[in-house]
């Protein structure tokens, strides 16, 4: 359950929608059947080469690996957490701000992290304890068997910290309408399209410079072409897009 709930931030950052339905689907994935997954690794590497680390007692795997190699993580390098938890105030609008792909072949989606990192996360996602226990129950037998098989595991290692789960959760907030979500979607689409056009113009200028220097401009033309194909059509700055496309044709004519 702890893993599933923490996965909300990753889903939101990568463009997905996180709600109760998604949470239940994740809980059914084979990847969270730890005992079954480890059995598969044992079949490849052998039981004696498998080390199971309970996150509760070993939360920083990097420090563990450095210490196993004879180093000290505190002395050798500083480990920075790059994927902190997003608050419910960020995940909720993230669910509703939908920016469509202009062209899925070229458009990898909008840079959600760039927008999210400027918003202060407030209010942790909280899942109701009773519902959390119900979801966790599907892992009970497999986790119990895993604890029995590995001496480094103790009773409770694979159980969530139930004190973190309140009697009343706040996941319902993820289903509430967010004010101006449609307008925000349009604004972000406009900003993303404008950014891609400017990057394309830079590549076109570099292509023109390469031609003047008798160098090959192909990589710059290819980059500019991909960027322009990823720009949203219709309402999204058609003037700038048409101007950039004309610049591309002009510079290609210099070859």
Coordinates of C-alpha atoms in Angstrom, one line a residue:
X1 CA 0.0 0.0 0.0
X2 CA 2.8 2.4 0.8
X3 CA 4.4 1.8 -2.6
X4 CA 1.0 2.2 -4.4
X5 CA 0.2 5.4 -2.7
X6 CA 3.7 6.9 -3.4
X7 CA 3.3 5.9 -7.0
X8 CA 0.7 8.6 -7.4
X9 CA 3.3 11.3 -7.9
X10 CA 5.1 9.3 -10.6
X11 CA 1.8 8.7 -12.5
X12 CA 0.8 12.3 -12.2
X13 CA 4.3 13.6 -13.3
X14 CA 4.3 11.4 -16.4
X15 CA 0.8 12.5 -17.6
X16 CA -1.5 9.8 -16.2
X17 CA -4.6 10.2 -14.1
X18 CA -4.4 8.9 -10.5
X19 CA -7.7 8.0 -8.8
X20 CA -9.3 5.2 -6.8
X21 CA -9.8 3.1 -9.9
X22 CA -6.1 3.4 -11.0
X23 CA -5.0 2.6 -7.4
X24 CA -7.0 -0.7 -7.4
X25 CA -5.7 -1.7 -10.8
X26 CA -2.1 -1.1 -9.6
X27 CA -2.8 -3.3 -6.6
X28 CA -3.6 -6.2 -9.0
X29 CA -0.3 -6.1 -10.9
X30 CA 2.1 -9.1 -10.7
X31 CA 5.0 -6.7 -9.9
X32 CA 3.7 -6.2 -6.4
X33 CA 3.6 -9.9 -5.7
X34 CA 7.1 -9.8 -4.1
X35 CA 7.3 -13.5 -3.3
X36 CA 6.5 -14.5 -6.9
X37 CA 9.0 -11.9 -8.3
X38 CA 11.8 -13.0 -6.0
X39 CA 11.2 -16.7 -6.9
X40 CA 11.7 -15.8 -10.5
X41 CA 15.0 -14.0 -9.6
X42 CA 16.1 -17.1 -7.6
X43 CA 15.5 -19.3 -10.6
X44 CA 18.0 -17.1 -12.6
X45 CA 20.7 -16.3 -10.0
X46 CA 20.2 -18.9 -7.3
X47 CA 18.8 -18.4 -3.8
X48 CA 22.2 -17.8 -2.2
X49 CA 22.7 -14.7 -4.3
X50 CA 19.5 -13.0 -3.4
X51 CA 19.4 -10.3 -0.7
X52 CA 16.0 -9.0 0.3
X53 CA 16.0 -5.5 1.8
X54 CA 12.9 -4.3 3.7
X55 CA 12.3 -0.7 2.8
X56 CA 11.0 0.0 6.3
X57 CA 14.5 -0.7 7.8
X58 CA 16.6 0.1 4.7
X59 CA 14.9 3.0 3.0
X60 CA 18.1 4.2 1.2
X61 CA 19.3 1.4 -1.1
X62 CA 22.0 3.6 -2.6
X63 CA 23.7 4.0 0.8
X64 CA 23.4 0.3 1.4
X65 CA 25.1 -0.5 -1.9
X66 CA 27.9 2.0 -1.3
X67 CA 28.5 0.6 2.2
X68 CA 28.6 -3.0 0.7
X69 CA 31.4 -1.7 -1.7
X70 CA 33.4 -0.4 1.3
X71 CA 32.5 3.3 1.0
X72 CA 30.5 5.8 2.9
X73 CA 27.6 7.5 1.2
X74 CA 27.8 10.5 3.4
X75 CA 31.5 11.0 2.6
X76 CA 31.5 9.9 -1.1
X77 CA 28.5 11.7 -2.5
X78 CA 25.2 13.4 -1.5
X79 CA 22.1 11.6 -2.6
X80 CA 19.4 14.0 -3.7
X81 CA 15.8 12.9 -3.9
X82 CA 14.5 13.9 -7.3
X83 CA 11.0 12.5 -7.2
X84 CA 9.4 13.8 -4.0
X85 CA 5.7 13.3 -3.3
X86 CA 3.3 15.7 -4.9
X87 CA 0.5 17.0 -2.7
X88 CA -3.2 16.4 -3.4
X89 CA -3.4 20.1 -4.5
X90 CA -1.1 19.2 -7.4
X91 CA -2.3 15.7 -8.3
X92 CA -6.0 16.9 -8.5
X93 CA -5.5 19.6 -11.2
X94 CA -3.0 17.3 -12.9
X95 CA -5.8 14.8 -13.3
X96 CA -8.0 17.4 -15.1
X97 CA -5.5 19.5 -17.0
X98 CA -5.5 17.5 -20.2
X99 CA -3.2 18.6 -23.0
X100 CA -3.6 16.4 -26.0
X101 CA -0.7 15.2 -28.2
X102 CA -0.5 17.3 -31.3
X103 CA 1.1 14.4 -33.1
X104 CA 1.8 11.3 -31.1
X105 CA 4.6 10.2 -33.4
X106 CA 6.6 13.4 -32.6
X107 CA 5.0 14.9 -29.5
X108 CA 6.1 13.3 -26.2
X109 CA 3.7 15.3 -24.2
X110 CA 3.9 18.5 -22.2
X111 CA 6.7 18.9 -19.6
X112 CA 4.6 18.4 -16.5
X113 CA 7.5 18.5 -14.2
X114 CA 8.4 22.1 -15.3
X115 CA 5.0 23.3 -14.2
X116 CA 4.6 21.1 -11.1
X117 CA 7.9 22.1 -9.6
X118 CA 6.7 25.7 -9.3
X119 CA 3.7 24.7 -7.2
X120 CA 4.2 24.2 -3.5
X121 CA 2.7 20.7 -2.6
X122 CA 0.2 20.9 0.2
X123 CA -1.7 18.2 1.8
X124 CA -0.5 14.6 1.4
X125 CA -2.6 12.0 -0.4
X126 CA -4.4 10.0 2.3
X127 CA -6.1 6.7 1.8
X128 CA -8.8 5.5 4.1
X129 CA -7.4 2.9 6.5
X130 CA -10.3 0.4 6.1
X131 CA -10.0 0.5 2.3
X132 CA -6.2 0.3 2.5
X133 CA -6.4 -2.9 4.6
X134 CA -8.8 -4.4 2.1
X135 CA -6.4 -3.8 -0.8
X136 CA -3.3 -4.9 1.2
X137 CA -5.1 -8.2 2.0
X138 CA -4.4 -9.6 -1.4
X139 CA -0.6 -9.5 -0.6
X140 CA -0.9 -11.1 2.8
X141 CA -0.3 -14.8 2.0
X142 CA 2.6 -14.1 -0.4
X143 CA 4.3 -11.6 2.0
X144 CA 4.0 -14.1 4.9
X145 CA 5.6 -16.8 2.8
X146 CA 8.4 -14.5 1.8
X147 CA 9.1 -13.5 5.5
X148 CA 9.3 -17.2 6.3
X149 CA 11.8 -17.9 3.6
X150 CA 14.3 -15.1 4.3
X151 CA 16.0 -14.7 7.6
X152 CA 16.8 -11.0 7.0
X153 CA 13.0 -10.3 7.0
X154 CA 11.0 -9.9 10.2
X155 CA 7.3 -9.9 11.0
X156 CA 5.8 -6.6 10.0
X157 CA 8.5 -5.7 7.5
X158 CA 6.1 -6.0 4.6
X159 CA 3.2 -4.5 6.4
X160 CA 2.3 -0.8 5.8
X161 CA 2.7 1.7 8.6
X162 CA -1.0 1.7 9.5
X163 CA -0.7 4.7 11.7
X164 CA -0.2 6.8 8.5
X165 CA -3.6 5.8 7.2
X166 CA -6.4 7.8 8.8
X167 CA -10.0 6.7 9.4
X168 CA -11.0 9.2 6.7
X169 CA -9.0 9.7 3.5
X170 CA -8.9 12.5 1.0
X171 CA -8.8 10.7 -2.4
X172 CA -12.3 12.0 -3.1
X173 CA -10.7 15.4 -3.7
X174 CA -9.1 13.9 -6.9
X175 CA -12.5 13.6 -8.4
X176 CA -13.7 17.2 -7.7
X177 CA -13.8 19.7 -10.6
X178 CA -10.9 22.0 -10.6
X179 CA -11.6 25.6 -11.5
X180 CA -10.3 26.8 -14.8
X181 CA -8.9 23.4 -15.7
X182 CA -10.0 23.8 -19.4
X183 CA -8.4 27.2 -19.6
X184 CA -5.2 26.0 -18.0
X185 CA -5.1 23.2 -20.5
X186 CA -5.3 25.7 -23.4
X187 CA -2.7 28.0 -21.8
X188 CA -0.2 25.1 -21.3
X189 CA -0.8 23.9 -24.9
X190 CA -0.2 27.4 -26.1
X191 CA 3.0 27.8 -24.1
X192 CA 4.3 24.4 -25.1
X193 CA 3.6 25.0 -28.8
X194 CA 5.3 28.4 -28.6
X195 CA 8.3 26.8 -27.0
X196 CA 8.6 24.2 -29.7
X197 CA 8.3 26.8 -32.4
X198 CA 11.1 28.9 -30.9
X199 CA 13.3 25.7 -30.6
X200 CA 12.6 24.9 -34.2
X201 CA 13.6 28.4 -35.3
X202 CA 16.9 27.9 -33.5
X203 CA 17.5 24.7 -35.3
X204 CA 16.6 26.4 -38.6
X205 CA 19.1 29.2 -37.9
X206 CA 21.8 26.6 -37.1
X207 CA 21.0 24.8 -40.3
X208 CA 21.5 28.1 -42.2
X209 CA 24.8 28.7 -40.4
X210 CA 25.9 25.1 -41.3
X211 CA 25.1 25.7 -45.0
X212 CA 27.1 29.0 -44.9
X213 CA 30.1 27.1 -43.4
X214 CA 29.7 24.3 -46.1
X215 CA 28.7 21.8 -43.4
X216 CA 25.8 19.3 -43.4
X217 CA 22.6 20.9 -42.0
X218 CA 20.6 17.7 -42.1
X219 CA 20.5 17.0 -38.3
X220 CA 19.2 20.6 -37.7
X221 CA 16.5 20.2 -40.4
X222 CA 15.5 16.9 -38.9
X223 CA 15.2 18.4 -35.3
X224 CA 13.3 21.4 -36.6
X225 CA 10.9 19.2 -38.6
X226 CA 10.1 17.0 -35.5
X227 CA 9.5 20.1 -33.4
X228 CA 7.1 21.7 -35.9
X229 CA 5.2 18.4 -36.3
X230 CA 4.7 18.4 -32.5
X231 CA 3.1 21.8 -32.5
X232 CA -0.6 21.8 -31.9
X233 CA -2.7 23.0 -34.9
X234 CA -5.8 25.1 -34.9
X235 CA -6.0 27.6 -32.1
X236 CA -2.3 27.3 -31.1
X237 CA -0.4 30.2 -32.7
X238 CA -1.0 29.4 -36.4
X239 CA 0.8 32.6 -37.4
X240 CA 4.1 31.6 -35.7
X241 CA 3.9 28.1 -37.0
X242 CA 3.3 29.1 -40.6
X243 CA 6.2 31.6 -40.4
X244 CA 8.5 28.9 -39.0
X245 CA 7.5 26.5 -41.7
X246 CA 8.2 29.1 -44.4
X247 CA 11.6 29.8 -42.8
X248 CA 12.3 26.1 -43.0
X249 CA 11.5 25.9 -46.8
X250 CA 13.6 29.1 -47.4
X251 CA 16.7 27.7 -45.7
X252 CA 16.2 24.2 -47.4
X253 CA 16.3 26.1 -50.7
X254 CA 19.8 27.3 -49.9
X255 CA 21.2 23.7 -50.0

